[in-house]
């Protein structure tokens, strides 16, 4: 009887540890996704800002020529 109860306790412990490890892994994965999304958004904004002045200077140069 004592072996049956210890095996049951071991099974519960393994199941709980597996859930904790999966939860921690999911949190790391979700955190990396959020971090990369924020970085990608800032990178996109920087690219958009870099492209705008080039277009404005070319249009202002055309106005001077005309």
Short mmCIF file of C-alpha atoms in Angstrom, two decimals:
data_model
loop_
_atom_site.label_atom_id
_atom_site.label_comp_id
_atom_site.label_asym_id
_atom_site.label_seq_id
_atom_site.Cartn_x
_atom_site.Cartn_y
_atom_site.Cartn_z
CA UNK A 1 0.00 0.00 0.00
CA UNK A 2 2.76 2.43 0.76
CA UNK A 3 4.22 1.99 -2.71
CA UNK A 4 0.87 2.86 -4.29
CA UNK A 5 0.61 6.11 -2.38
CA UNK A 6 4.21 7.13 -3.12
CA UNK A 7 3.74 6.42 -6.83
CA UNK A 8 0.57 8.51 -6.80
CA UNK A 9 2.39 11.36 -5.08
CA UNK A 10 5.26 11.10 -7.54
CA UNK A 11 2.84 11.21 -10.48
CA UNK A 12 1.15 14.35 -9.08
CA UNK A 13 4.54 15.97 -8.48
CA UNK A 14 5.71 15.21 -12.04
CA UNK A 15 2.46 16.51 -13.49
CA UNK A 16 2.68 19.72 -11.44
CA UNK A 17 6.35 20.26 -12.36
CA UNK A 18 5.58 19.72 -16.03
CA UNK A 19 2.82 22.34 -15.89
CA UNK A 20 5.10 24.82 -14.11
CA UNK A 21 7.88 24.32 -16.65
CA UNK A 22 5.46 24.71 -19.56
CA UNK A 23 4.02 27.87 -18.00
CA UNK A 24 7.48 29.38 -17.54
CA UNK A 25 8.42 28.45 -21.11
CA UNK A 26 5.24 30.04 -22.43
CA UNK A 27 5.93 33.21 -20.46
CA UNK A 28 9.45 33.41 -21.91
CA UNK A 29 8.09 32.84 -25.42
CA UNK A 30 5.37 35.46 -24.98
CA UNK A 31 7.87 37.94 -23.51
CA UNK A 32 10.23 37.49 -26.44
CA UNK A 33 7.33 37.99 -28.86
CA UNK A 34 6.31 41.25 -27.16
CA UNK A 35 9.94 42.45 -27.03
CA UNK A 36 10.54 41.71 -30.71
CA UNK A 37 7.22 43.27 -31.70
CA UNK A 38 8.09 46.51 -29.94
CA UNK A 39 11.55 46.52 -31.53
CA UNK A 40 10.09 45.88 -34.97
CA UNK A 41 7.57 48.70 -34.52
CA UNK A 42 10.30 51.18 -33.56
CA UNK A 43 12.43 49.99 -36.48
CA UNK A 44 9.48 50.51 -38.82
CA UNK A 45 8.94 54.03 -37.47
CA UNK A 46 12.63 54.87 -37.95
CA UNK A 47 12.54 53.62 -41.54
CA UNK A 48 9.42 55.66 -42.22
CA UNK A 49 11.06 58.81 -40.79
CA UNK A 50 14.23 58.27 -42.82
CA UNK A 51 12.29 57.98 -46.09
CA UNK A 52 10.15 61.11 -45.58
CA UNK A 53 12.91 63.79 -45.53
CA UNK A 54 14.43 62.40 -48.73
CA UNK A 55 11.13 62.80 -50.56
CA UNK A 56 10.56 66.29 -49.14
CA UNK A 57 14.00 67.55 -50.15
CA UNK A 58 13.57 66.30 -53.70
CA UNK A 59 10.18 68.01 -53.99
CA UNK A 60 11.58 71.25 -52.54
CA UNK A 61 14.47 71.07 -55.06
CA UNK A 62 11.95 70.74 -57.89
CA UNK A 63 10.16 73.88 -56.65
CA UNK A 64 13.41 75.83 -56.74
CA UNK A 65 14.13 74.75 -60.32
CA UNK A 66 10.65 75.75 -61.49
#
